[in-house]
């Protein structure tokens, strides 16, 4: 794959990654963030928050006693500048029972006026995204600068890349990370986190509503700024079945997620990198390209780029597995049966051709199969 084609493919992947990250720090609601202290719940029996029979000088606990993440509203969208760090770690087994680890570290900085943003990503253990490790994306005004180890730096107009004026303004939604959390409970004493006075809330698996994952054990902590009502820190350690690789197959193991907001409304200097190559970006018509592999009839959302093919189809796992076990050998491939895995909800088939190994991944999501064929 030549350098220009590699840049094109990686930029498409990054646009998809940015789409996943487009609901940041907040629950994604349209209401502005309220002051976290304005929703304090008074105990029954007294207008000043004290219970009947309590000592008159008993301390009044300020701030809401429970929390729904959706109530945080737009959070950091309304501030002028901030930094955010997000760390995700997974350790367990994949759909075949083999050991699996993955990690991602993101560092984000954003300034509204003058408009600028910067993001760096370190990713390991996630198929097709290893090359994103060390990625840096800087946007200053209407120009985007992308640096990737081994490929150097390219720049282009934000409008040509589909970027927003503030592409990370609502990055990394707590809903996207954990599903809906309602009823997180207040714990005392209050704490100062990242230099900010916060209310501290805890949650477990009983208040976590995430239809995409089956998390059985959760120890979660949320810290909300007393002034501004934005998310200062969220930490979760969980055990369960998680689609950490984003391919529709579940992995079983331990996951750690930690998000921190830093330097809110503090001066942040973001400058474009020197010696960045200009790049005229045009998204190719991936569906118009012919796949080098057999493709199941009736598919939709076909994506073909070089030796990567993916699509969706309404069919049974058994039928699609049978299709590939018939058509791949007919095309000259040999199945590595000892490595292949098939279940009622997912399948991973391995084939070899000319000393190369190719992987067919099939996963079921509510009756729709997601199929991907890639070289190992």
Tab-separated table of C-alpha atoms in Angstrom:
chain	number	residue	atom	x	y	z
A	1	UNK	CA	0.000	0.000	0.000
A	2	UNK	CA	1.640	3.301	-1.036
A	3	UNK	CA	2.025	6.213	1.365
A	4	UNK	CA	-0.824	8.273	-0.102
A	5	UNK	CA	-3.226	5.315	0.097
A	6	UNK	CA	-2.164	4.552	3.659
A	7	UNK	CA	-2.851	8.154	4.662
A	8	UNK	CA	-6.260	8.032	2.993
A	9	UNK	CA	-7.233	4.833	4.809
A	10	UNK	CA	-5.918	6.008	8.176
A	11	UNK	CA	-7.738	9.319	7.886
A	12	UNK	CA	-10.992	7.480	7.186
A	13	UNK	CA	-10.374	5.357	10.288
A	14	UNK	CA	-9.703	8.497	12.294
A	15	UNK	CA	-12.893	10.126	11.105
A	16	UNK	CA	-14.737	7.019	12.293
A	17	UNK	CA	-12.874	7.196	15.606
A	18	UNK	CA	-13.814	10.846	15.988
A	19	UNK	CA	-17.433	9.917	15.305
A	20	UNK	CA	-17.329	7.444	18.185
A	21	UNK	CA	-15.899	10.171	20.378
A	22	UNK	CA	-18.260	12.935	19.416
A	23	UNK	CA	-20.298	12.968	22.644
A	24	UNK	CA	-17.736	13.931	25.196
A	25	UNK	CA	-17.485	14.203	28.894
A	26	UNK	CA	-21.218	14.650	29.226
A	27	UNK	CA	-24.443	12.737	29.011
A	28	UNK	CA	-25.101	14.408	25.668
A	29	UNK	CA	-28.266	16.262	26.663
A	30	UNK	CA	-29.243	19.648	25.260
A	31	UNK	CA	-29.729	21.442	28.547
A	32	UNK	CA	-26.834	23.495	29.927
A	33	UNK	CA	-24.979	22.086	32.892
A	34	UNK	CA	-26.470	23.150	36.188
A	35	UNK	CA	-24.460	23.976	39.265
A	36	UNK	CA	-24.081	20.623	40.991
A	37	UNK	CA	-24.908	22.234	44.298
A	38	UNK	CA	-28.212	23.693	43.153
A	39	UNK	CA	-30.036	20.365	43.257
A	40	UNK	CA	-29.488	19.622	46.941
A	41	UNK	CA	-32.146	17.361	48.368
A	42	UNK	CA	-33.502	18.355	51.789
A	43	UNK	CA	-34.499	15.623	54.201
A	44	UNK	CA	-38.234	15.483	55.032
A	45	UNK	CA	-39.503	17.185	58.150
A	46	UNK	CA	-37.631	20.470	57.979
A	47	UNK	CA	-37.430	23.371	55.583
A	48	UNK	CA	-33.746	23.897	56.364
A	49	UNK	CA	-32.678	20.361	55.516
A	50	UNK	CA	-32.586	18.961	59.103
A	51	UNK	CA	-34.735	16.052	60.224
A	52	UNK	CA	-37.277	16.291	63.047
A	53	UNK	CA	-35.543	15.685	66.354
A	54	UNK	CA	-32.050	16.385	64.988
A	55	UNK	CA	-29.690	18.680	66.853
A	56	UNK	CA	-30.063	22.289	65.725
A	57	UNK	CA	-26.338	22.576	65.104
A	58	UNK	CA	-26.112	19.380	63.047
A	59	UNK	CA	-24.229	20.087	59.816
A	60	UNK	CA	-26.302	20.517	56.675
A	61	UNK	CA	-25.049	18.385	53.811
A	62	UNK	CA	-25.009	20.546	50.697
A	63	UNK	CA	-25.284	19.203	47.193
A	64	UNK	CA	-27.485	16.490	45.636
A	65	UNK	CA	-27.453	13.111	47.352
A	66	UNK	CA	-27.753	11.118	44.108
A	67	UNK	CA	-26.697	11.683	40.522
A	68	UNK	CA	-27.779	10.760	37.010
A	69	UNK	CA	-25.002	11.394	34.497
A	70	UNK	CA	-27.508	12.736	31.992
A	71	UNK	CA	-28.210	15.617	34.393
A	72	UNK	CA	-24.713	16.981	33.798
A	73	UNK	CA	-25.922	18.383	30.487
A	74	UNK	CA	-23.334	19.805	28.117
A	75	UNK	CA	-20.628	20.092	30.775
A	76	UNK	CA	-17.363	21.364	29.325
A	77	UNK	CA	-18.961	22.534	26.090
A	78	UNK	CA	-19.711	25.875	27.786
A	79	UNK	CA	-16.168	26.625	28.970
A	80	UNK	CA	-13.432	28.309	26.934
A	81	UNK	CA	-10.576	25.870	27.516
A	82	UNK	CA	-9.796	22.543	29.142
A	83	UNK	CA	-7.727	19.389	28.998
A	84	UNK	CA	-9.111	15.863	29.210
A	85	UNK	CA	-7.333	12.551	29.690
A	86	UNK	CA	-8.986	9.193	29.099
A	87	UNK	CA	-7.444	5.827	29.911
A	88	UNK	CA	-9.054	2.478	29.048
A	89	UNK	CA	-7.409	-0.848	29.911
A	90	UNK	CA	-8.705	-4.384	29.373
A	91	UNK	CA	-7.220	-7.717	30.366
A	92	UNK	CA	-8.977	-11.041	29.860
A	93	UNK	CA	-9.800	-13.508	27.087
A	94	UNK	CA	-11.215	-13.112	23.591
A	95	UNK	CA	-14.104	-15.003	21.969
A	96	UNK	CA	-11.840	-18.010	21.381
A	97	UNK	CA	-10.656	-18.141	25.008
A	98	UNK	CA	-7.178	-16.882	24.162
A	99	UNK	CA	-5.552	-14.234	26.397
A	100	UNK	CA	-6.377	-10.705	25.242
A	101	UNK	CA	-5.218	-7.280	26.363
A	102	UNK	CA	-5.977	-3.833	25.022
A	103	UNK	CA	-5.330	-0.282	26.118
A	104	UNK	CA	-6.000	3.234	24.934
A	105	UNK	CA	-4.752	6.543	26.300
A	106	UNK	CA	-6.106	9.824	24.938
A	107	UNK	CA	-4.930	13.317	25.841
A	108	UNK	CA	-7.161	16.146	24.643
A	109	UNK	CA	-6.775	19.927	24.844
A	110	UNK	CA	-9.380	22.369	23.558
A	111	UNK	CA	-9.672	26.156	23.287
A	112	UNK	CA	-12.850	27.819	21.997
A	113	UNK	CA	-11.501	31.352	21.448
A	114	UNK	CA	-9.267	31.474	19.488
A	115	UNK	CA	-10.393	28.050	18.183
A	116	UNK	CA	-7.794	25.313	18.574
A	117	UNK	CA	-7.638	21.701	19.722
A	118	UNK	CA	-5.054	18.974	20.133
A	119	UNK	CA	-5.398	15.231	20.669
A	120	UNK	CA	-2.882	12.428	21.023
A	121	UNK	CA	-3.748	8.728	21.126
A	122	UNK	CA	-1.823	5.658	22.235
A	123	UNK	CA	-3.574	2.394	21.321
A	124	UNK	CA	-2.448	-1.207	21.663
A	125	UNK	CA	-4.118	-4.592	21.328
A	126	UNK	CA	-6.948	-3.393	19.035
A	127	UNK	CA	-6.954	-4.896	15.546
A	128	UNK	CA	-6.566	-2.386	12.681
A	129	UNK	CA	-5.800	0.476	15.104
A	130	UNK	CA	-2.236	-0.371	16.119
A	131	UNK	CA	-1.002	2.166	13.568
A	132	UNK	CA	-2.910	4.882	15.417
A	133	UNK	CA	-0.480	4.530	18.341
A	134	UNK	CA	1.386	7.813	18.654
A	135	UNK	CA	-1.207	9.663	16.588
A	136	UNK	CA	-1.441	13.433	17.043
A	137	UNK	CA	-4.242	15.613	15.649
A	138	UNK	CA	-4.029	19.400	15.960
A	139	UNK	CA	-6.637	21.832	14.680
A	140	UNK	CA	-5.886	25.550	14.629
A	141	UNK	CA	-8.588	27.672	13.061
A	142	UNK	CA	-9.751	25.943	9.890
A	143	UNK	CA	-6.623	23.813	9.405
A	144	UNK	CA	-6.078	20.263	10.682
A	145	UNK	CA	-2.596	18.790	11.189
A	146	UNK	CA	-2.236	15.024	11.618
A	147	UNK	CA	1.021	13.327	12.632
A	148	UNK	CA	1.532	9.562	12.686
A	149	UNK	CA	4.841	7.781	13.344
A	150	UNK	CA	6.262	6.371	10.134
A	151	UNK	CA	4.102	8.554	7.909
A	152	UNK	CA	5.033	12.043	9.050
A	153	UNK	CA	2.670	15.016	9.179
A	154	UNK	CA	-0.020	16.142	6.751
A	155	UNK	CA	-2.367	19.119	6.864
A	156	UNK	CA	-5.673	19.964	5.259
A	157	UNK	CA	-8.708	22.194	5.563
A	158	UNK	CA	-11.066	21.178	8.363
A	159	UNK	CA	-14.078	21.416	6.049
A	160	UNK	CA	-12.505	18.918	3.628
A	161	UNK	CA	-12.030	16.461	6.487
A	162	UNK	CA	-15.540	16.948	7.882
A	163	UNK	CA	-14.151	18.385	11.124
A	164	UNK	CA	-16.169	20.649	13.380
A	165	UNK	CA	-15.034	24.046	14.624
A	166	UNK	CA	-14.352	22.400	17.993
A	167	UNK	CA	-13.981	18.671	17.138
A	168	UNK	CA	-13.323	17.562	20.721
A	169	UNK	CA	-15.797	19.937	22.354
A	170	UNK	CA	-17.969	17.077	23.589
A	171	UNK	CA	-15.480	14.204	23.507
A	172	UNK	CA	-15.818	10.837	25.194
A	173	UNK	CA	-19.345	10.672	26.481
A	174	UNK	CA	-19.807	8.966	29.826
A	175	UNK	CA	-22.842	7.313	28.213
A	176	UNK	CA	-20.741	5.961	25.348
A	177	UNK	CA	-18.190	4.614	27.809
A	178	UNK	CA	-20.477	3.087	30.395
A	179	UNK	CA	-24.031	3.207	29.156
A	180	UNK	CA	-26.596	5.086	31.225
A	181	UNK	CA	-25.820	5.582	34.906
A	182	UNK	CA	-28.670	6.667	37.162
A	183	UNK	CA	-28.803	6.763	40.927
A	184	UNK	CA	-25.113	7.109	41.746
A	185	UNK	CA	-24.945	7.737	45.524
A	186	UNK	CA	-23.258	10.618	47.317
A	187	UNK	CA	-20.441	9.798	49.749
A	188	UNK	CA	-18.733	12.045	52.274
A	189	UNK	CA	-16.477	13.809	52.870
A	190	UNK	CA	-16.346	15.976	49.766
A	191	UNK	CA	-13.000	15.897	47.994
A	192	UNK	CA	-10.731	18.161	46.008
A	193	UNK	CA	-9.845	16.441	42.717
A	194	UNK	CA	-7.510	17.896	40.104
A	195	UNK	CA	-7.494	21.108	42.139
A	196	UNK	CA	-11.305	21.421	42.002
A	197	UNK	CA	-13.783	21.173	44.903
A	198	UNK	CA	-16.099	18.271	44.048
A	199	UNK	CA	-19.010	16.172	45.197
A	200	UNK	CA	-18.127	12.451	45.265
A	201	UNK	CA	-20.562	9.770	44.073
A	202	UNK	CA	-20.213	5.999	43.826
A	203	UNK	CA	-22.027	3.435	41.711
A	204	UNK	CA	-22.005	-0.307	41.100
A	205	UNK	CA	-23.377	-2.703	38.519
A	206	UNK	CA	-26.964	-2.302	39.809
A	207	UNK	CA	-27.236	1.239	38.390
A	208	UNK	CA	-25.310	0.610	35.178
A	209	UNK	CA	-27.560	0.225	32.126
A	210	UNK	CA	-25.348	-0.736	29.189
A	211	UNK	CA	-27.105	-2.985	26.645
A	212	UNK	CA	-23.872	-3.437	24.661
A	213	UNK	CA	-21.957	-5.109	27.495
A	214	UNK	CA	-22.599	-7.530	30.364
A	215	UNK	CA	-20.633	-6.109	33.281
A	216	UNK	CA	-21.210	-8.187	36.402
A	217	UNK	CA	-19.084	-6.384	38.989
A	218	UNK	CA	-18.488	-2.630	39.053
A	219	UNK	CA	-16.699	-0.267	41.418
A	220	UNK	CA	-17.314	3.241	40.097
A	221	UNK	CA	-16.573	6.759	41.316
A	222	UNK	CA	-17.774	10.077	39.889
A	223	UNK	CA	-16.512	13.498	40.964
A	224	UNK	CA	-18.583	16.538	39.945
A	225	UNK	CA	-17.405	20.149	40.255
A	226	UNK	CA	-19.315	22.091	42.901
A	227	UNK	CA	-19.053	25.171	40.702
A	228	UNK	CA	-19.993	24.512	37.089
A	229	UNK	CA	-21.420	21.033	37.616
A	230	UNK	CA	-19.064	19.364	35.121
A	231	UNK	CA	-17.431	15.959	35.364
A	232	UNK	CA	-13.996	16.307	36.990
A	233	UNK	CA	-13.139	12.625	37.256
A	234	UNK	CA	-14.806	9.295	36.556
A	235	UNK	CA	-13.171	5.990	37.497
A	236	UNK	CA	-14.627	2.545	36.916
A	237	UNK	CA	-13.238	-0.926	37.479
A	238	UNK	CA	-15.431	-3.722	36.183
A	239	UNK	CA	-15.544	-7.445	35.479
A	240	UNK	CA	-17.686	-9.013	32.783
A	241	UNK	CA	-18.241	-9.533	29.063
A	242	UNK	CA	-17.253	-6.474	27.052
A	243	UNK	CA	-16.984	-5.682	23.337
A	244	UNK	CA	-13.682	-3.901	23.924
A	245	UNK	CA	-12.414	-4.448	20.374
A	246	UNK	CA	-15.522	-3.000	18.730
A	247	UNK	CA	-16.006	-5.978	16.408
A	248	UNK	CA	-19.283	-7.240	17.866
A	249	UNK	CA	-17.662	-10.112	19.768
A	250	UNK	CA	-17.535	-10.238	23.554
A	251	UNK	CA	-14.361	-10.577	25.573
A	252	UNK	CA	-14.400	-11.658	29.219
A	253	UNK	CA	-12.142	-9.970	31.724
A	254	UNK	CA	-11.336	-6.857	33.740
A	255	UNK	CA	-11.743	-3.311	32.448
A	256	UNK	CA	-10.478	-0.055	33.919
A	257	UNK	CA	-11.729	3.327	32.693
A	258	UNK	CA	-10.542	6.680	34.036
A	259	UNK	CA	-11.448	10.109	32.712
A	260	UNK	CA	-10.068	13.383	34.101
A	261	UNK	CA	-10.865	17.021	33.313
A	262	UNK	CA	-7.955	19.408	33.862
A	263	UNK	CA	-7.043	23.096	33.464
A	264	UNK	CA	-10.632	24.245	32.963
A	265	UNK	CA	-10.648	27.879	31.754
A	266	UNK	CA	-6.872	28.053	32.170
A	267	UNK	CA	-4.511	29.386	29.455
A	268	UNK	CA	-3.655	26.636	26.951
A	269	UNK	CA	-1.303	27.283	24.034
A	270	UNK	CA	-1.851	25.088	20.962
A	271	UNK	CA	0.404	25.626	17.955
A	272	UNK	CA	0.535	23.866	14.560
A	273	UNK	CA	3.518	21.578	13.974
A	274	UNK	CA	6.329	22.733	11.716
A	275	UNK	CA	7.018	21.201	8.290
A	276	UNK	CA	3.608	19.606	7.719
A	277	UNK	CA	2.791	18.376	4.198
A	278	UNK	CA	-0.378	19.730	2.596
A	279	UNK	CA	-2.851	16.987	1.687
A	280	UNK	CA	-5.826	17.164	-0.671
A	281	UNK	CA	-8.215	14.727	0.981
A	282	UNK	CA	-11.029	13.058	-0.904
A	283	UNK	CA	-12.944	10.137	0.574
A	284	UNK	CA	-12.906	7.317	-1.979
A	285	UNK	CA	-16.005	5.315	-2.886
A	286	UNK	CA	-15.155	2.175	-0.939
A	287	UNK	CA	-18.388	0.397	-1.921
A	288	UNK	CA	-17.493	0.715	-5.622
A	289	UNK	CA	-14.310	-1.305	-5.234
A	290	UNK	CA	-14.279	-5.053	-5.797
A	291	UNK	CA	-13.459	-7.209	-2.792
A	292	UNK	CA	-10.588	-9.676	-3.153
A	293	UNK	CA	-12.642	-12.118	-1.054
A	294	UNK	CA	-16.024	-13.818	-1.499
A	295	UNK	CA	-18.881	-11.609	-0.236
A	296	UNK	CA	-22.246	-12.946	0.971
A	297	UNK	CA	-25.199	-11.907	-1.209
A	298	UNK	CA	-27.703	-9.353	0.081
A	299	UNK	CA	-25.096	-7.388	2.016
A	300	UNK	CA	-25.271	-3.687	2.919
A	301	UNK	CA	-22.725	-1.052	3.989
A	302	UNK	CA	-20.001	-2.752	1.970
A	303	UNK	CA	-16.528	-1.338	2.673
A	304	UNK	CA	-13.588	-2.425	0.520
A	305	UNK	CA	-10.122	-0.950	0.801
A	306	UNK	CA	-7.043	-2.780	-0.397
A	307	UNK	CA	-7.084	-6.151	1.465
A	308	UNK	CA	-9.771	-5.135	3.983
A	309	UNK	CA	-13.459	-5.941	3.441
A	310	UNK	CA	-16.414	-5.445	5.781
A	311	UNK	CA	-20.183	-5.414	5.420
A	312	UNK	CA	-23.503	-6.158	7.143
A	313	UNK	CA	-26.028	-8.798	6.182
A	314	UNK	CA	-29.249	-10.269	7.557
A	315	UNK	CA	-28.554	-14.002	7.692
A	316	UNK	CA	-27.740	-16.735	10.170
A	317	UNK	CA	-24.278	-17.366	11.572
A	318	UNK	CA	-24.462	-20.932	10.279
A	319	UNK	CA	-25.279	-19.844	6.721
A	320	UNK	CA	-22.473	-17.284	6.521
A	321	UNK	CA	-19.982	-19.724	8.055
A	322	UNK	CA	-21.037	-22.370	5.523
A	323	UNK	CA	-20.657	-19.794	2.729
A	324	UNK	CA	-17.070	-18.957	3.642
A	325	UNK	CA	-16.124	-22.565	4.284
A	326	UNK	CA	-17.262	-23.334	0.738
A	327	UNK	CA	-16.206	-20.209	-1.165
A	328	UNK	CA	-12.808	-19.507	0.395
A	329	UNK	CA	-11.413	-22.979	-0.498
A	330	UNK	CA	-12.922	-22.576	-3.967
A	331	UNK	CA	-10.855	-19.390	-4.297
A	332	UNK	CA	-7.684	-21.212	-3.281
A	333	UNK	CA	-7.671	-20.609	0.484
A	334	UNK	CA	-7.124	-23.360	3.063
A	335	UNK	CA	-8.972	-23.170	6.366
A	336	UNK	CA	-6.875	-23.430	9.518
A	337	UNK	CA	-9.499	-25.505	11.289
A	338	UNK	CA	-7.601	-25.767	14.575
A	339	UNK	CA	-7.676	-21.978	14.931
A	340	UNK	CA	-11.246	-21.363	13.786
A	341	UNK	CA	-14.036	-20.788	16.307
A	342	UNK	CA	-17.816	-20.906	15.809
A	343	UNK	CA	-20.643	-20.247	18.281
A	344	UNK	CA	-24.320	-19.281	18.074
A	345	UNK	CA	-23.505	-15.549	18.176
A	346	UNK	CA	-20.038	-15.228	16.641
A	347	UNK	CA	-17.478	-16.939	14.466
A	348	UNK	CA	-13.814	-16.404	13.682
A	349	UNK	CA	-12.487	-18.364	10.700
A	350	UNK	CA	-8.817	-18.505	9.711
A	351	UNK	CA	-7.651	-19.202	6.157
A	352	UNK	CA	-4.199	-19.324	4.587
A	353	UNK	CA	-3.052	-18.468	1.074
A	354	UNK	CA	0.519	-18.068	-0.196
A	355	UNK	CA	1.979	-18.141	3.327
A	356	UNK	CA	-0.408	-15.404	4.491
A	357	UNK	CA	-3.243	-15.807	7.007
A	358	UNK	CA	-6.637	-14.142	6.563
A	359	UNK	CA	-9.311	-13.793	9.248
A	360	UNK	CA	-13.086	-13.820	8.710
A	361	UNK	CA	-14.911	-12.377	11.730
A	362	UNK	CA	-18.693	-12.791	11.941
A	363	UNK	CA	-20.711	-11.332	14.805
A	364	UNK	CA	-24.438	-11.045	15.486
A	365	UNK	CA	-26.066	-7.829	16.714
A	366	UNK	CA	-29.848	-8.026	17.068
A	367	UNK	CA	-30.295	-10.139	13.942
A	368	UNK	CA	-27.799	-8.296	11.756
A	369	UNK	CA	-24.434	-9.905	11.086
A	370	UNK	CA	-21.269	-7.843	10.913
A	371	UNK	CA	-18.690	-9.504	8.670
A	372	UNK	CA	-15.061	-8.499	8.313
A	373	UNK	CA	-12.294	-10.141	6.268
A	374	UNK	CA	-8.751	-8.905	6.872
A	375	UNK	CA	-5.189	-10.206	6.725
A	376	UNK	CA	-3.825	-11.263	10.097
